[in-house]
Amino acid sequence: ADLANVMNHQRPFFPMTECSVYKLGLEHPPAQELRMTHSDFLILPKETVLWIAEPETDDLEVRRSYRNLYVLFNQYVLKGEVNIPNNVRLSDFLVRSVAEKPFQYLYRVEVRRPDPSRSLTESNIVSRLEVALVNLRNIAGFYDVSEDSSKPDLSGFLR
């Protein structure tokens, strides 16, 4: 099943089997020494999920327009591409998504750790993911980026 459909379903919890729980970190996959426990079954409130790393697959992508996006969290940033319908403004897509389907796919993702002394585009890349499923209700904000845009400096936005 498509994970976005499962996460956007009205049920408030997300059940999982064969789960490992790791200490907080940005690297993917996490180092084994960061593993805290393993469980045969775990259930999480969906509202607490920030994002989920997904395995690479061609089945997820629908051929539409890609837009470069920085997804801002308190301590880090995900840079990637969101796949939106043609002729739809990014702001309209995101506002509607937050209200109706908050879990959205981000493709060709870079997990970045901002540095106040450098612009966001020059921030350190901690890891790369082909696909991440992001809960737009739990982000600190987003920034639309195009290849020809000026370098954003959002260091003051991030805590």
Short mmCIF file of C-alpha atoms in Angstrom, two decimals:
data_model
loop_
_atom_site.label_atom_id
_atom_site.label_comp_id
_atom_site.label_asym_id
_atom_site.label_seq_id
_atom_site.Cartn_x
_atom_site.Cartn_y
_atom_site.Cartn_z
CA ALA A 1 0.00 0.00 0.00
CA ASP A 2 1.05 3.60 -0.59
CA LEU A 3 2.39 4.89 2.72
CA ALA A 4 1.07 8.42 2.07
CA ASN A 5 -2.48 7.03 1.77
CA VAL A 6 -2.04 5.10 5.03
CA MET A 7 -0.70 8.15 6.87
CA ASN A 8 -3.37 10.48 5.43
CA HIS A 9 -6.18 8.11 6.47
CA GLN A 10 -8.39 9.40 9.31
CA ARG A 11 -7.09 6.93 11.89
CA PRO A 12 -4.99 8.88 14.40
CA PHE A 13 -2.37 6.16 15.00
CA PHE A 14 0.26 4.45 12.85
CA PRO A 15 0.93 0.80 13.77
CA MET A 16 4.31 -0.77 12.90
CA THR A 17 5.86 -4.22 13.29
CA GLU A 18 9.53 -5.19 13.73
CA CYS A 19 10.66 -1.69 14.77
CA SER A 20 13.97 -0.40 16.05
CA VAL A 21 14.11 2.81 18.09
CA TYR A 22 17.22 4.98 17.87
CA LYS A 23 18.56 8.01 19.71
CA LEU A 24 17.89 11.33 18.01
CA GLY A 25 20.13 11.95 14.99
CA LEU A 26 20.10 13.05 11.37
CA GLU A 27 22.19 10.34 9.71
CA HIS A 28 20.39 7.74 7.64
CA PRO A 29 20.62 4.91 8.18
CA PRO A 30 21.36 5.48 11.87
CA ALA A 31 24.46 3.92 13.39
CA GLN A 32 23.79 0.69 15.29
CA GLU A 33 25.34 2.12 18.48
CA LEU A 34 22.46 4.64 18.53
CA ARG A 35 19.87 1.84 18.71
CA MET A 36 17.98 1.98 21.99
CA THR A 37 15.52 -0.89 21.64
CA HIS A 38 13.69 -3.20 19.27
CA SER A 39 9.98 -4.01 19.39
CA ASP A 40 7.80 -6.54 17.60
CA PHE A 41 4.99 -3.97 17.62
CA LEU A 42 4.90 -0.20 18.04
CA ILE A 43 2.09 2.30 17.56
CA LEU A 44 2.64 6.05 17.18
CA PRO A 45 0.23 8.97 17.08
CA LYS A 46 0.46 10.26 13.49
CA GLU A 47 0.49 13.85 14.70
CA THR A 48 3.93 13.26 16.27
CA VAL A 49 5.56 12.02 13.03
CA LEU A 50 7.89 14.55 11.38
CA TRP A 51 8.92 12.50 8.33
CA ILE A 52 9.61 8.93 7.25
CA ALA A 53 12.49 7.75 5.05
CA GLU A 54 11.17 5.56 2.24
CA PRO A 55 12.95 2.98 0.10
CA GLU A 56 13.64 3.97 -3.49
CA THR A 57 10.76 3.15 -5.81
CA ASP A 58 9.49 4.35 -9.18
CA ASP A 59 5.87 3.56 -8.29
CA LEU A 60 5.48 6.66 -6.11
CA GLU A 61 6.22 9.27 -8.73
CA VAL A 62 3.43 10.68 -10.86
CA ARG A 63 4.74 12.72 -13.78
CA ARG A 64 3.92 16.28 -12.86
CA SER A 65 5.97 19.39 -12.13
CA TYR A 66 8.82 19.20 -9.66
CA ARG A 67 9.51 22.15 -7.40
CA ASN A 68 12.63 22.55 -5.26
CA LEU A 69 11.77 23.09 -1.63
CA TYR A 70 13.49 23.58 1.71
CA VAL A 71 11.39 22.05 4.50
CA LEU A 72 12.39 23.73 7.74
CA PHE A 73 12.51 22.04 11.13
CA ASN A 74 13.87 23.48 14.39
CA GLN A 75 17.38 22.03 14.14
CA TYR A 76 17.72 20.89 10.53
CA VAL A 77 16.36 21.25 7.00
CA LEU A 78 15.22 18.81 4.34
CA LYS A 79 15.95 19.99 0.81
CA GLY A 80 14.15 18.13 -1.92
CA GLU A 81 11.64 18.16 -4.72
CA VAL A 82 7.90 18.08 -4.29
CA ASN A 83 5.79 16.74 -7.16
CA ILE A 84 2.76 18.99 -7.76
CA PRO A 85 0.12 19.18 -10.51
CA ASN A 86 0.96 21.40 -13.46
CA ASN A 87 -0.37 24.99 -13.29
CA VAL A 88 -0.85 24.88 -9.50
CA ARG A 89 0.97 27.37 -7.34
CA LEU A 90 3.18 25.78 -4.70
CA SER A 91 1.54 27.83 -1.94
CA ASP A 92 -1.95 26.62 -2.98
CA PHE A 93 -0.75 23.01 -3.10
CA LEU A 94 0.85 23.20 0.37
CA VAL A 95 -2.09 25.00 2.04
CA ARG A 96 -4.52 22.42 0.69
CA SER A 97 -2.18 19.57 1.59
CA VAL A 98 -1.82 20.70 5.21
CA ALA A 99 -5.60 20.76 5.53
CA GLU A 100 -6.48 17.60 3.62
CA LYS A 101 -3.44 15.34 3.13
CA PRO A 102 -0.58 16.50 5.35
CA PHE A 103 1.76 13.58 4.50
CA GLN A 104 3.44 14.44 1.19
CA TYR A 105 6.39 12.89 -0.64
CA LEU A 106 9.68 14.74 -1.02
CA TYR A 107 12.09 13.31 -3.63
CA ARG A 108 15.90 13.45 -3.94
CA VAL A 109 16.20 14.63 -0.35
CA GLU A 110 19.22 16.15 1.35
CA VAL A 111 19.17 16.30 5.16
CA ARG A 112 21.06 19.49 6.00
CA ARG A 113 22.39 20.93 9.26
CA PRO A 114 22.32 24.74 9.04
CA ASP A 115 25.32 26.78 10.17
CA PRO A 116 24.64 30.39 11.25
CA SER A 117 27.90 31.51 9.62
CA ARG A 118 26.88 30.19 6.16
CA SER A 119 23.88 30.51 3.87
CA LEU A 120 21.40 27.65 3.79
CA THR A 121 22.50 26.62 0.30
CA GLU A 122 26.03 26.13 1.68
CA SER A 123 24.94 24.19 4.77
CA ASN A 124 26.36 20.74 5.55
CA ILE A 125 24.61 17.76 3.95
CA VAL A 126 24.31 15.09 6.64
CA SER A 127 22.64 12.40 4.54
CA ARG A 128 20.70 11.81 1.33
CA LEU A 129 17.43 9.96 0.76
CA GLU A 130 15.66 9.08 -2.46
CA VAL A 131 12.23 9.61 -0.89
CA ALA A 132 10.89 10.97 2.41
CA LEU A 133 7.26 11.20 3.47
CA VAL A 134 6.91 14.54 5.30
CA ASN A 135 4.15 15.55 7.72
CA LEU A 136 3.54 19.17 6.69
CA ARG A 137 1.65 19.83 9.93
CA ASN A 138 4.88 19.37 11.92
CA ILE A 139 7.28 21.55 9.97
CA ALA A 140 8.58 24.94 11.11
CA GLY A 141 8.09 26.32 7.59
CA PHE A 142 9.09 25.93 3.96
CA TYR A 143 10.99 27.90 1.40
CA ASP A 144 10.52 27.62 -2.35
CA VAL A 145 13.88 27.34 -4.10
CA SER A 146 14.61 27.51 -7.79
CA GLU A 147 18.00 26.93 -9.38
CA ASP A 148 18.28 30.62 -10.32
CA SER A 149 17.10 32.01 -6.98
CA SER A 150 19.33 34.06 -4.76
CA LYS A 151 20.88 32.22 -1.84
CA PRO A 152 18.40 32.13 1.05
CA ASP A 153 19.70 32.94 4.51
CA LEU A 154 17.21 31.45 6.93
CA SER A 155 19.61 30.93 9.84
CA GLY A 156 17.61 33.34 12.01
CA PHE A 157 14.47 31.32 11.38
CA LEU A 158 15.98 28.11 12.71
CA ARG A 159 16.45 27.65 16.44
#
